[in-house]
Short mmCIF file of C-alpha atoms in Angstrom, two decimals:
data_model
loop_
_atom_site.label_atom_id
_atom_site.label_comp_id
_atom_site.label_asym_id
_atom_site.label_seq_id
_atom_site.Cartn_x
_atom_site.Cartn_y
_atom_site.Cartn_z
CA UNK A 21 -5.04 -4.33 24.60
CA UNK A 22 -4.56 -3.59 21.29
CA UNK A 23 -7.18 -5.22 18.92
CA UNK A 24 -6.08 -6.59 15.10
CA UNK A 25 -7.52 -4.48 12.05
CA UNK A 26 -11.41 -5.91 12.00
CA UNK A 27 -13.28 -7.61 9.39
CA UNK A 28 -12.06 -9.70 6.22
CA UNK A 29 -11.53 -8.35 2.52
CA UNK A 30 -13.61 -10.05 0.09
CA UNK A 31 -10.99 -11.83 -1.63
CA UNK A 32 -9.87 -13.49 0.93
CA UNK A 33 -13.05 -14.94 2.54
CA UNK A 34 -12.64 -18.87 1.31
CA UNK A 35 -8.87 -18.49 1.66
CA UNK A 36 -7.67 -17.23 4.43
CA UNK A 37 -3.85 -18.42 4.24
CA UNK A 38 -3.20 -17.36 1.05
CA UNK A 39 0.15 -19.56 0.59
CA UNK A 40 -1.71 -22.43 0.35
CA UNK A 41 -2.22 -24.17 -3.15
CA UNK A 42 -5.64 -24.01 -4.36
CA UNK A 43 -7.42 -27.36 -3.03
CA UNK A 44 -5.11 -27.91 0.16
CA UNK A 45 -5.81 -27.35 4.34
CA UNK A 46 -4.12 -24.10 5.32
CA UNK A 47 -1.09 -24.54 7.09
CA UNK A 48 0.67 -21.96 10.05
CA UNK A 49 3.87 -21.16 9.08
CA UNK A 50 6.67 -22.76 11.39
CA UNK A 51 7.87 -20.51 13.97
CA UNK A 52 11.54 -19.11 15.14
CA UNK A 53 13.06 -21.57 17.60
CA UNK A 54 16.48 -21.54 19.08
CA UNK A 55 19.26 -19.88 17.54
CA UNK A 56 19.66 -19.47 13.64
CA UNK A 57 21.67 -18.20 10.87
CA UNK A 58 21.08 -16.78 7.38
CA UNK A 59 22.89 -14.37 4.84
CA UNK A 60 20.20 -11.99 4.72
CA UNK A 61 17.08 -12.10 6.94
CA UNK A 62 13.57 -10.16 5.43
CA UNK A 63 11.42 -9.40 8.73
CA UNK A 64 7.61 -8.89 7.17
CA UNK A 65 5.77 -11.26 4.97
CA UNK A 66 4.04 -8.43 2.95
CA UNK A 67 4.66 -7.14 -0.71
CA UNK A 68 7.83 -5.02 0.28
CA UNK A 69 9.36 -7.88 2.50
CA UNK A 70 8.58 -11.14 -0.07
CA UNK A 71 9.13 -9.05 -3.20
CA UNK A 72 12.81 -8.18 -1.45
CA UNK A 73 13.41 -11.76 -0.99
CA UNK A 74 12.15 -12.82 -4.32
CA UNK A 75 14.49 -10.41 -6.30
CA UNK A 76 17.46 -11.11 -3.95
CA UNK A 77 17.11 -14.80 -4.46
CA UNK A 78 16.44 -13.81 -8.17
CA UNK A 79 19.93 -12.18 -8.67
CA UNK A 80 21.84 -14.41 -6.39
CA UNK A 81 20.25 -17.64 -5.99
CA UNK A 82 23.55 -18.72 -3.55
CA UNK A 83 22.16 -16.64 -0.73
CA UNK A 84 21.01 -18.00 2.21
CA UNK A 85 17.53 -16.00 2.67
CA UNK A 86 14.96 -16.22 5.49
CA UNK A 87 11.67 -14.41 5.51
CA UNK A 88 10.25 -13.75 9.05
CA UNK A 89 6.64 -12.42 10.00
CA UNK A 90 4.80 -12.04 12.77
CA UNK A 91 1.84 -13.65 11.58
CA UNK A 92 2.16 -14.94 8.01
CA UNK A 93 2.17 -14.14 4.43
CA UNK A 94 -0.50 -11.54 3.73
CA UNK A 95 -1.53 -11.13 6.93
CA UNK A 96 -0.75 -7.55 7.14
CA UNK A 97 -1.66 -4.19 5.15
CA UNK A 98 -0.15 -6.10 1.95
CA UNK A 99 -3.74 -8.61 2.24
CA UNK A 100 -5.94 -5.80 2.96
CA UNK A 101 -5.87 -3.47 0.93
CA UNK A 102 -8.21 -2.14 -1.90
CA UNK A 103 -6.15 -3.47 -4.78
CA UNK A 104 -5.59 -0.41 -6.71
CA UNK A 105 -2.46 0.06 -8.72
CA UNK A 106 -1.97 3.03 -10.26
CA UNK A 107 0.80 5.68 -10.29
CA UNK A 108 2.09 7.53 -7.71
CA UNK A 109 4.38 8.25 -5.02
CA UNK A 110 5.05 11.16 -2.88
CA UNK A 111 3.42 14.13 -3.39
CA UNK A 112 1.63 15.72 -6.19
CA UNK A 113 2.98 16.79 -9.53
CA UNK A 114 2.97 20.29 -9.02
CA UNK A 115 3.98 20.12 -5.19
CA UNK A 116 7.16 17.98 -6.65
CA UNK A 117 8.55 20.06 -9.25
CA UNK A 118 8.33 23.01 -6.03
CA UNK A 119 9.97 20.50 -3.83
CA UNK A 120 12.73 18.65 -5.66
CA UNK A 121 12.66 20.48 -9.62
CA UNK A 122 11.48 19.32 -12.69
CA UNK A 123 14.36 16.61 -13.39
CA UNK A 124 13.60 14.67 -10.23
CA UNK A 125 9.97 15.23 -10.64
CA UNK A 126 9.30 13.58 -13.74
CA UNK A 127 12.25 10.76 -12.47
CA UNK A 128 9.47 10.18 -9.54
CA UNK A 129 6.57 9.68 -11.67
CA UNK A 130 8.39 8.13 -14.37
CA UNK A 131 9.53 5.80 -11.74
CA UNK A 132 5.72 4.81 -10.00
CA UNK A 133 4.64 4.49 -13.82
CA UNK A 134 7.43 1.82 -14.24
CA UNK A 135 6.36 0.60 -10.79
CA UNK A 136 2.91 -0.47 -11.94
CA UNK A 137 4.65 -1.75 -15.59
CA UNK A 138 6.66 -4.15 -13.00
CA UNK A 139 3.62 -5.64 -10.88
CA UNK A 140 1.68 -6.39 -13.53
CA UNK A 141 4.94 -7.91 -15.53
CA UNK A 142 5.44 -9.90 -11.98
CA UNK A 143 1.42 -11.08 -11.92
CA UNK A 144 2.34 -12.78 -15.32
CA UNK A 145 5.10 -14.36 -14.01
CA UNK A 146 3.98 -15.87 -11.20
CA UNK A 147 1.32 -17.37 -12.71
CA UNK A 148 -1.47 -15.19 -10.44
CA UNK A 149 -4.53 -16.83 -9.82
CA UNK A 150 -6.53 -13.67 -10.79
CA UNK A 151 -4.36 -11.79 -13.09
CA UNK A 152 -4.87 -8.22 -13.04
CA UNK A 153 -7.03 -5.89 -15.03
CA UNK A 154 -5.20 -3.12 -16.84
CA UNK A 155 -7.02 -0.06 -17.50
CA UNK A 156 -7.74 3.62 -15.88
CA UNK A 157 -7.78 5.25 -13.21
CA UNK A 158 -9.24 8.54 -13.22
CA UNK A 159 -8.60 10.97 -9.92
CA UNK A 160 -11.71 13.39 -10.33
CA UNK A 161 -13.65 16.16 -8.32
CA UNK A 162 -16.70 17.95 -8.08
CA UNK A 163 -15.45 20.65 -5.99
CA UNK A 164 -13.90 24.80 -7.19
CA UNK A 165 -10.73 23.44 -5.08
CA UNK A 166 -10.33 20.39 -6.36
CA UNK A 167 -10.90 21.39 -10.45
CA UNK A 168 -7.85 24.16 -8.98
CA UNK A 169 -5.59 21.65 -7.65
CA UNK A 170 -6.46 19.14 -10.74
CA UNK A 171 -5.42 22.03 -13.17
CA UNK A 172 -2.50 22.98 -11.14
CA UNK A 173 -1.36 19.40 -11.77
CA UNK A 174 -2.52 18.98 -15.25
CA UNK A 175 -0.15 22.20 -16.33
CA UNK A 176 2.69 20.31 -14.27
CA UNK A 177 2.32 17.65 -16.40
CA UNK A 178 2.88 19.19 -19.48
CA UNK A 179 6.05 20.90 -18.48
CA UNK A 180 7.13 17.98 -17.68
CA UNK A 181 6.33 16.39 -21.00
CA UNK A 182 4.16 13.94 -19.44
CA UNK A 183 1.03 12.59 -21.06
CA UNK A 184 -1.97 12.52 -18.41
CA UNK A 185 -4.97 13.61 -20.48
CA UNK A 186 -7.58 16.17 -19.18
CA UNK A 187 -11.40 14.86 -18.99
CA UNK A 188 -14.19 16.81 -18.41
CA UNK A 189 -17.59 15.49 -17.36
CA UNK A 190 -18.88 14.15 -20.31
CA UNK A 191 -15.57 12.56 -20.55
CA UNK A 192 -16.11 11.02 -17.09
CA UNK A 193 -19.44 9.96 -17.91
CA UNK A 194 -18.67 8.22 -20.96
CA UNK A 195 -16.83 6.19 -18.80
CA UNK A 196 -18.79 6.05 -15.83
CA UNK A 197 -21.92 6.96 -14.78
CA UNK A 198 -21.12 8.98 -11.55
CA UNK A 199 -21.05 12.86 -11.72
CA UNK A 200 -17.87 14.65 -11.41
CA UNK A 201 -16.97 17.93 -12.94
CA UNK A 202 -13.64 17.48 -14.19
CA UNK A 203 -10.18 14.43 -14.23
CA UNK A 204 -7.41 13.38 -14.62
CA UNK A 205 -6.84 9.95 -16.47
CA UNK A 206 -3.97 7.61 -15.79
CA UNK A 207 -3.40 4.24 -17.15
CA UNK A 208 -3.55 1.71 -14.50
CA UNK A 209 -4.81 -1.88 -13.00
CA UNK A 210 -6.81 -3.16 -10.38
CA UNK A 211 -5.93 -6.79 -8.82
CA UNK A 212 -6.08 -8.83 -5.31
CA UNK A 213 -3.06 -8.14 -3.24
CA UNK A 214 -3.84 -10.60 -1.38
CA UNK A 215 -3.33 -13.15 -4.43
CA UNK A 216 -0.05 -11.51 -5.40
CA UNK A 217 1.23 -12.02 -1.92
CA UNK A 218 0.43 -15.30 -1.95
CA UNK A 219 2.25 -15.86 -5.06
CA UNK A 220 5.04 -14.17 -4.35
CA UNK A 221 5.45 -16.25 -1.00
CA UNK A 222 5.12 -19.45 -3.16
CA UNK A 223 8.15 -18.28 -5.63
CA UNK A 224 9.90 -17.70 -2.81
CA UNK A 225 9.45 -21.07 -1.26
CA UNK A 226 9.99 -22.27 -4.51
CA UNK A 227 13.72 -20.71 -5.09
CA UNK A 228 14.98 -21.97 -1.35
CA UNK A 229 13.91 -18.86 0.86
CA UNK A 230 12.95 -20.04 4.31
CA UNK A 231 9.63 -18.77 5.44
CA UNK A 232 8.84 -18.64 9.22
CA UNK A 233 5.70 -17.36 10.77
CA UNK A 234 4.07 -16.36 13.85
CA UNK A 235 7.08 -14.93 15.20
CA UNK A 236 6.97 -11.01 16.04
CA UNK A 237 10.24 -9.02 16.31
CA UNK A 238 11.10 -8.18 19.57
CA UNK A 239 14.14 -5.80 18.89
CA UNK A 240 17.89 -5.97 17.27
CA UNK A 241 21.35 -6.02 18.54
CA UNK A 242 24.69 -5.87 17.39
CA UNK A 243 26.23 -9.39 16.90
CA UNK A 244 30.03 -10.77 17.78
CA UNK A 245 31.33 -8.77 14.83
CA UNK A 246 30.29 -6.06 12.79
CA UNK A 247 29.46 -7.83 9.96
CA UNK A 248 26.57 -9.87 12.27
CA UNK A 249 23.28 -8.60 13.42
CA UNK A 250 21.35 -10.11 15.97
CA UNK A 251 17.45 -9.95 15.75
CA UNK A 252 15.38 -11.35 18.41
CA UNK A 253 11.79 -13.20 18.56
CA UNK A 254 10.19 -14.34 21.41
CA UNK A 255 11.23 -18.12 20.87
CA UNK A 256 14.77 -17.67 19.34
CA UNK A 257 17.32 -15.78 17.92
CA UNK A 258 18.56 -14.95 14.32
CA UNK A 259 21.78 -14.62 13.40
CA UNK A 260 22.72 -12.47 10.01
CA UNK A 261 24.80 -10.82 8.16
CA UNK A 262 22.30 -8.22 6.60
CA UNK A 263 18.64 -7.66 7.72
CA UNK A 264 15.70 -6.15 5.46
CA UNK A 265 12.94 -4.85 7.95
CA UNK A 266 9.64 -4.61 5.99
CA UNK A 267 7.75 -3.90 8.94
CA UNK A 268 6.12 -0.69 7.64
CA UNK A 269 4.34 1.70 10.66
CA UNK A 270 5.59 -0.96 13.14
CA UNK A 271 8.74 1.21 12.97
CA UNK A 272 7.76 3.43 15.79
CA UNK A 273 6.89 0.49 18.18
CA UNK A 274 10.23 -1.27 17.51
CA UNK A 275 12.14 1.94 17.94
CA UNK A 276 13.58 1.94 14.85
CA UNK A 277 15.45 5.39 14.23
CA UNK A 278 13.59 6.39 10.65
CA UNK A 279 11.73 9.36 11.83
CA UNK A 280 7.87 9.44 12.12
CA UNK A 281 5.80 6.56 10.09
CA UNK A 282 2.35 7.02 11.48
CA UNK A 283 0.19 4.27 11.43
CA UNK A 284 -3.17 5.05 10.28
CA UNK A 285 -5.84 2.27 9.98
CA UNK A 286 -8.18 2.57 6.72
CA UNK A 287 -11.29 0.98 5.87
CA UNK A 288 -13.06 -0.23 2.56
CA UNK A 289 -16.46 -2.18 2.03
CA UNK A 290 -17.37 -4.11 -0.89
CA UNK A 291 -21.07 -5.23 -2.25
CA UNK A 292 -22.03 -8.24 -3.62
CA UNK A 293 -21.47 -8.90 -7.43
CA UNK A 294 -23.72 -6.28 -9.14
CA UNK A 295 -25.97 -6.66 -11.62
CA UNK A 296 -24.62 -6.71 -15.55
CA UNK A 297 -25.91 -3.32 -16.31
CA UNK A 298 -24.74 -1.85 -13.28
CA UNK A 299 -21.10 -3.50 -13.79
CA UNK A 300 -21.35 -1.58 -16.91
CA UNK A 301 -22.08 1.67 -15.58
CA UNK A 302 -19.49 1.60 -12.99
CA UNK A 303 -16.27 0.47 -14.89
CA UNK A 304 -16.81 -2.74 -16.23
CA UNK A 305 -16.49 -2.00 -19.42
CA UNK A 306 -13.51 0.09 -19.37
CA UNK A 307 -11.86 -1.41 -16.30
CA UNK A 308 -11.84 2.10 -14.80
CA UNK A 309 -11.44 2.75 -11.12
CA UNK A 310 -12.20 6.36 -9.68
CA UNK A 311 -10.30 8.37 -7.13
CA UNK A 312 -12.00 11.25 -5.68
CA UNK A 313 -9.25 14.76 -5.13
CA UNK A 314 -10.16 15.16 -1.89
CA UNK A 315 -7.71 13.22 0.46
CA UNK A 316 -10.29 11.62 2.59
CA UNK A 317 -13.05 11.10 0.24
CA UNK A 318 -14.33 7.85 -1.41
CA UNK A 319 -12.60 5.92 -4.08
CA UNK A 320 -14.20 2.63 -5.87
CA UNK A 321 -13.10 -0.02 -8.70
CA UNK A 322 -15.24 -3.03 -9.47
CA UNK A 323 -13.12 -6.32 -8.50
CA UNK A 324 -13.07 -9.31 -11.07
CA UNK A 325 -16.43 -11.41 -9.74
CA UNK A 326 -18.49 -7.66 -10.52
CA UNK A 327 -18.20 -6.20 -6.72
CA UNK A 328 -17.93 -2.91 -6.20
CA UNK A 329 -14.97 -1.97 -3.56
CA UNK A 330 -15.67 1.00 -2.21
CA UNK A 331 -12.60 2.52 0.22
CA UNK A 332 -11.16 5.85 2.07
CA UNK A 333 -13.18 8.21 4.85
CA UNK A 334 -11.48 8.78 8.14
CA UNK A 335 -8.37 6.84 8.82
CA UNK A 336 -7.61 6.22 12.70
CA UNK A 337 -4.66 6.79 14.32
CA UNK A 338 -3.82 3.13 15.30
CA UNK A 339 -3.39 1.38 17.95
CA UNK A 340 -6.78 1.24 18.72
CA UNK A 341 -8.32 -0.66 21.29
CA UNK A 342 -12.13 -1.25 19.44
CA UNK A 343 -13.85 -1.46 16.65
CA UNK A 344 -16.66 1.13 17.39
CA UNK A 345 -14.41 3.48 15.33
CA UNK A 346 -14.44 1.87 12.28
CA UNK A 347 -18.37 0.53 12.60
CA UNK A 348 -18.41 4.29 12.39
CA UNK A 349 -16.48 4.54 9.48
CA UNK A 350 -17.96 1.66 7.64
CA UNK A 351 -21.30 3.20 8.26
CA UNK A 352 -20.22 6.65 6.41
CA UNK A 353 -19.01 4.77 3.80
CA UNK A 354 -21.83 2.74 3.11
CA UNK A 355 -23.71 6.10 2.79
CA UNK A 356 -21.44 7.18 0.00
CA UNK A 357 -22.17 4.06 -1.78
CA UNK A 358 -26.10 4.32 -1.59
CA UNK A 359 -25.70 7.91 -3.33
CA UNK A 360 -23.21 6.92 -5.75
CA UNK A 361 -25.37 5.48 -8.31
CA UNK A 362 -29.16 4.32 -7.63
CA UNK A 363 -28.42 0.39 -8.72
CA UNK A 364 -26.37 0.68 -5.27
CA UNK A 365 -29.04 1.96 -3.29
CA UNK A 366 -30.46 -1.52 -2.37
CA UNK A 367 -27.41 -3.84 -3.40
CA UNK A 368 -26.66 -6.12 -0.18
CA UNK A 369 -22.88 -4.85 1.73
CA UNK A 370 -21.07 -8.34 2.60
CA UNK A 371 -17.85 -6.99 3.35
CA UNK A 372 -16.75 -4.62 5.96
CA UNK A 373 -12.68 -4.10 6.26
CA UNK A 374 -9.60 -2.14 7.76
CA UNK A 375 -6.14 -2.27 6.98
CA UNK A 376 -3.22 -0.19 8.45
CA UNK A 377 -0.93 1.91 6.24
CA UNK A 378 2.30 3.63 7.34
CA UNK A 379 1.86 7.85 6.40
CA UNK A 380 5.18 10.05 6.81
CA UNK A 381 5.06 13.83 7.30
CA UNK A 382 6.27 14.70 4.10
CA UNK A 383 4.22 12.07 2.30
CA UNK A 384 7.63 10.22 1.34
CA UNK A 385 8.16 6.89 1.89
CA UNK A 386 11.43 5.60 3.53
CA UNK A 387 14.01 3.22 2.07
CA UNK A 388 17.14 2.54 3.12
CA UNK A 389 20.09 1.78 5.99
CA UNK A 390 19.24 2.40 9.14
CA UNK A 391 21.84 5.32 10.20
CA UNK A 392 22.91 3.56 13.30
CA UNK A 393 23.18 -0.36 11.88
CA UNK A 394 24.17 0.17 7.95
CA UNK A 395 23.51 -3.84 7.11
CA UNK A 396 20.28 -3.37 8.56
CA UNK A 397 17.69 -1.64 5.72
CA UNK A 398 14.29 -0.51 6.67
CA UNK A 399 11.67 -0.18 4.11
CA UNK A 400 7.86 1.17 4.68
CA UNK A 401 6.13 4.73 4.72
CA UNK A 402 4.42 4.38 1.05
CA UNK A 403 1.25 6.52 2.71
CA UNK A 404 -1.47 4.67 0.57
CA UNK A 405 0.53 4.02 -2.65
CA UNK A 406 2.29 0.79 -1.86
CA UNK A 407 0.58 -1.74 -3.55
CA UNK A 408 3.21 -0.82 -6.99
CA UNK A 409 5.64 1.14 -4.60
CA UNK A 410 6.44 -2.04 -2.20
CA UNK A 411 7.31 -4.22 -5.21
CA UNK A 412 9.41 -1.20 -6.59
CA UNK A 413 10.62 -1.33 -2.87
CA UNK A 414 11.86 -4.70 -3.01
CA UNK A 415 13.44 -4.60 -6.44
CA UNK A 416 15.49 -1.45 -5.10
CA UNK A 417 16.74 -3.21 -2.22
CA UNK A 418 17.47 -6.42 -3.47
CA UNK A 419 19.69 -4.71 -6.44
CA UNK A 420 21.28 -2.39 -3.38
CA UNK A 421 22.37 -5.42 -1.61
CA UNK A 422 24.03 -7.40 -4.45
CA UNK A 423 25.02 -4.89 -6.71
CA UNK A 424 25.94 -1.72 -4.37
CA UNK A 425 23.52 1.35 -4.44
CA UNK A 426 21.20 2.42 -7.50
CA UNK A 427 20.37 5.61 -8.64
CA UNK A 428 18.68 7.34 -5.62
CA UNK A 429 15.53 8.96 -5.88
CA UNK A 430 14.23 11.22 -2.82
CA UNK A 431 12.25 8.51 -1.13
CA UNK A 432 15.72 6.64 -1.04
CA UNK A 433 16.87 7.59 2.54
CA UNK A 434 17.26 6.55 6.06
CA UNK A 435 14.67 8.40 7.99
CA UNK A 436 11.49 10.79 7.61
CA UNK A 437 11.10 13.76 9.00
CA UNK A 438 10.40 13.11 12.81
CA UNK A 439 7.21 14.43 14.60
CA UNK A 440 7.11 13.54 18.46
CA UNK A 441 4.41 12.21 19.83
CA UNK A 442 4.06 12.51 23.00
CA UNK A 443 0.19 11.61 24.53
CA UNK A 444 -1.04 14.76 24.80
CA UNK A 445 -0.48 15.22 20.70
CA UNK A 446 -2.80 11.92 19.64
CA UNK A 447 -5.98 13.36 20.39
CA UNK A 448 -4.92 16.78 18.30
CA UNK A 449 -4.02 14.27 15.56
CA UNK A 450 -7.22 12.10 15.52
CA UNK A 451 -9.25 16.07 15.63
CA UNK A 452 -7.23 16.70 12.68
CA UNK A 453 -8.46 13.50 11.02
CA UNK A 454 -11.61 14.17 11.89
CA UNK A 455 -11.34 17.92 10.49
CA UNK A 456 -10.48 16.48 7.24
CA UNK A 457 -13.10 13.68 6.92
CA UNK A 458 -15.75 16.31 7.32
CA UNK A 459 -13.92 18.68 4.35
CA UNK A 460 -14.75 15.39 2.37
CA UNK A 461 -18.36 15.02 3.32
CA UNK A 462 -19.07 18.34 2.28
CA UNK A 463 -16.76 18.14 -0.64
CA UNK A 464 -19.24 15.67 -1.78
#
């Protein structure tokens, strides 16, 4: 039996539905019963799913709009994650200009830039509980590959005209007192996704959209015409003219023909609110968040009570079917936080956490028409960038829907690249994983 990601972020420890007004009993969202109808129909209470439904009922407030989930608002990757927001999709810099040239390039980063701009624009609108905290997020190594890879990128940025300044270590330290040889600096945010998720399911509510809960999706078929689709749930049917499927890495167990999202589960801790001076040395003055090269190795930003969220190590290949995995896990990351800085060496852990993300092949996320059912649009795939790519997500869909397509960037497509995976291939894959967490440890 497959076993829900474990533990509870810290955010979300008093609240756990966050769609509830501050001060009022949680309530379970209503399930799908019998047979029903809507214009469009969002399947996946998350950032990319609400944020779709908010900016559809945004530009055309006549739309009949209903938001389904299997659980409820938050509930998935969109609640669990480490609340970094910072710029980037796809590949790196350097590996784009190879890929696509340096127009499209500097389009894609331009693009995740504008990406944050909008989720932070959105936080103010909505009236967030905890707004987010702008400021910078610095990707930084202490490794001879990493400073390589770091300058490869820095010298992509400046033929692409781009402005993401160089540190070096005394740079680093003057922001934080953690030693790393060399950075990059972006200007960025931290905030609780959670909260956002919440608020966007509220301004939904709020501008007619239906929201229904608890209600998986079983599969899709064709409807009486071609302009109907027919998606099921285990205690009804919906009838619609277009579907948005928002359902991320659950793409592979639906059967959904996008190509290869794998669904990797990744884990974060968080400590109890420092101490003043150790707030201070680890970002709290300059609201700076840290990102270490290496793929697998530790990243950290302090959230707004003064905790310090510590995420990354090895992802598992999900499903998985206990938690004795991640206990692992959260036990290596725990050790990375001790030798971070000695005012964590005795600081009490109270939060232990996993979340599942959807990773393509190319490192690409996927959104667009399904090939074989053109009103139906699948969206996921952001492979650890989604908390400003999902809103980006929904903007791009919602606009697609009402207004025809927009200008197409290469994440803008119907399928990833397509790995099978047969059984005898998951245990290679979870090696590989495990290949790469140890690179990290002895990156570090």
């Amino acid at each position: 039996m497959t076993r829900p990601p474990a533990g509870r972020p810290c955010w979300t420890s008093s609240a756990p539905d966050p769609t509830a007004p501050s001060g009022t009993e949680p309530a379970s969202p209503p399930r799908v019963r019998g047979v029903l109808e809507a214009d469009v129909t969002v399947v996946g209470a998350g950032l990319a799913g609400l944020s779709t439904a908010y900016y559809l009922a945004d530009r055309d407030p006549s739309l009949d709009i209903l938001v389904v989930d299997a659980e409820g608002p938050a509930a998935g990757g969109s609640g669990r994650g480490t609340g970094l927001l910072g710029p980037r999709v796809g590949p790196s810099v350097d590996q784009a200009i190879r890929r696509f040239g340096p127009d499209t390039a500097r389009r894609m980063y331009t693009a995740s830039v504008e990406a944050v701009e909008r989720v932070v624009d959105l936080c103010a609108r909505l009236g967030v509980a905890t707004p987010p905290r702008t400021g910078e997020q610095l990707v930084a190594t202490r490794t001879s590959d990493g400073l390589a890879a770091l300058a490869r990128q820095a010298a992509a940025y400046r033929e692409l005209g781009l402005d993401v300044p160089v540190l070096s270590a005394a740079d680093i330290h003057d922001r934080l007192d953690v030693s790393y040889h060399a950075g990059l600096l972006y200007r960025a945010a931290t905030l609780d996704p959670a909260g956002l998720t919440g608020a966007l399911a509220r301004a939904c509510a709020a501008k007619g959209v239906r929201l229904l809960g608890n209600s998986p999706l079983l599969g899709l078929m064709p409807g009486q015409s071609a302009a109907e689709t027919h998606l099921a749930f285990p205690g009804g049917t919906v009838r619609t003219r277009k579907a948005v499927l928002a359902v991320n890495a659950a793409a592979g167990s639906l059967g959904l023909k996008v190509g290869t999202v794998l669904p990797l589960l990744v884990h974060a801790v968080a400590t109890a609110p420092l101490s003043a001076e150790a707030q201070d040395a680890l970002g709290g003055r300059t609201g700076c968040a840290l990102i270490d090269a290496h793929p697998l190795a530790p990243y950290f930003r302090l959230s707004h009570d003064g905790r310090l969220v510590l995420g990354g190590g090895r992802p598992l290949l999900a499903p998985v079917t206990d938690d004795s995995g991640s206990a692992a896990v959260w036990i290596r990351l725990e050790e990375r936080l001790r030798g971070l800085h000695p005012a964590l060496a005795e600081v009490e852990v109270t939060h232990r956490w996993a979340g599942q993300i959807g990773m393509t092949t190319d490192g690409l996320p996927v959104v667009g028409p399904l090939a074989d059912h053109p009103d139906v649009w699948y969206v996921g795939g952001c492979c650890g960038h989604g908390l400003a790519m999902s809103v980006a997500h929904g903007a791009h869909v919602a606009r697609a829907l009402t207004d025809g397509a927009p200008d197409l960037l290469p994440w803008h497509r119907s399928r990833a690249p397509r790995l099978p995976l047969p059984a005898p291939v998951k245990p290679l894959l979870r090696a590989a994983l495990g290949l790469m967490e140890r690179g990290a440890r002895r990156a570090a």
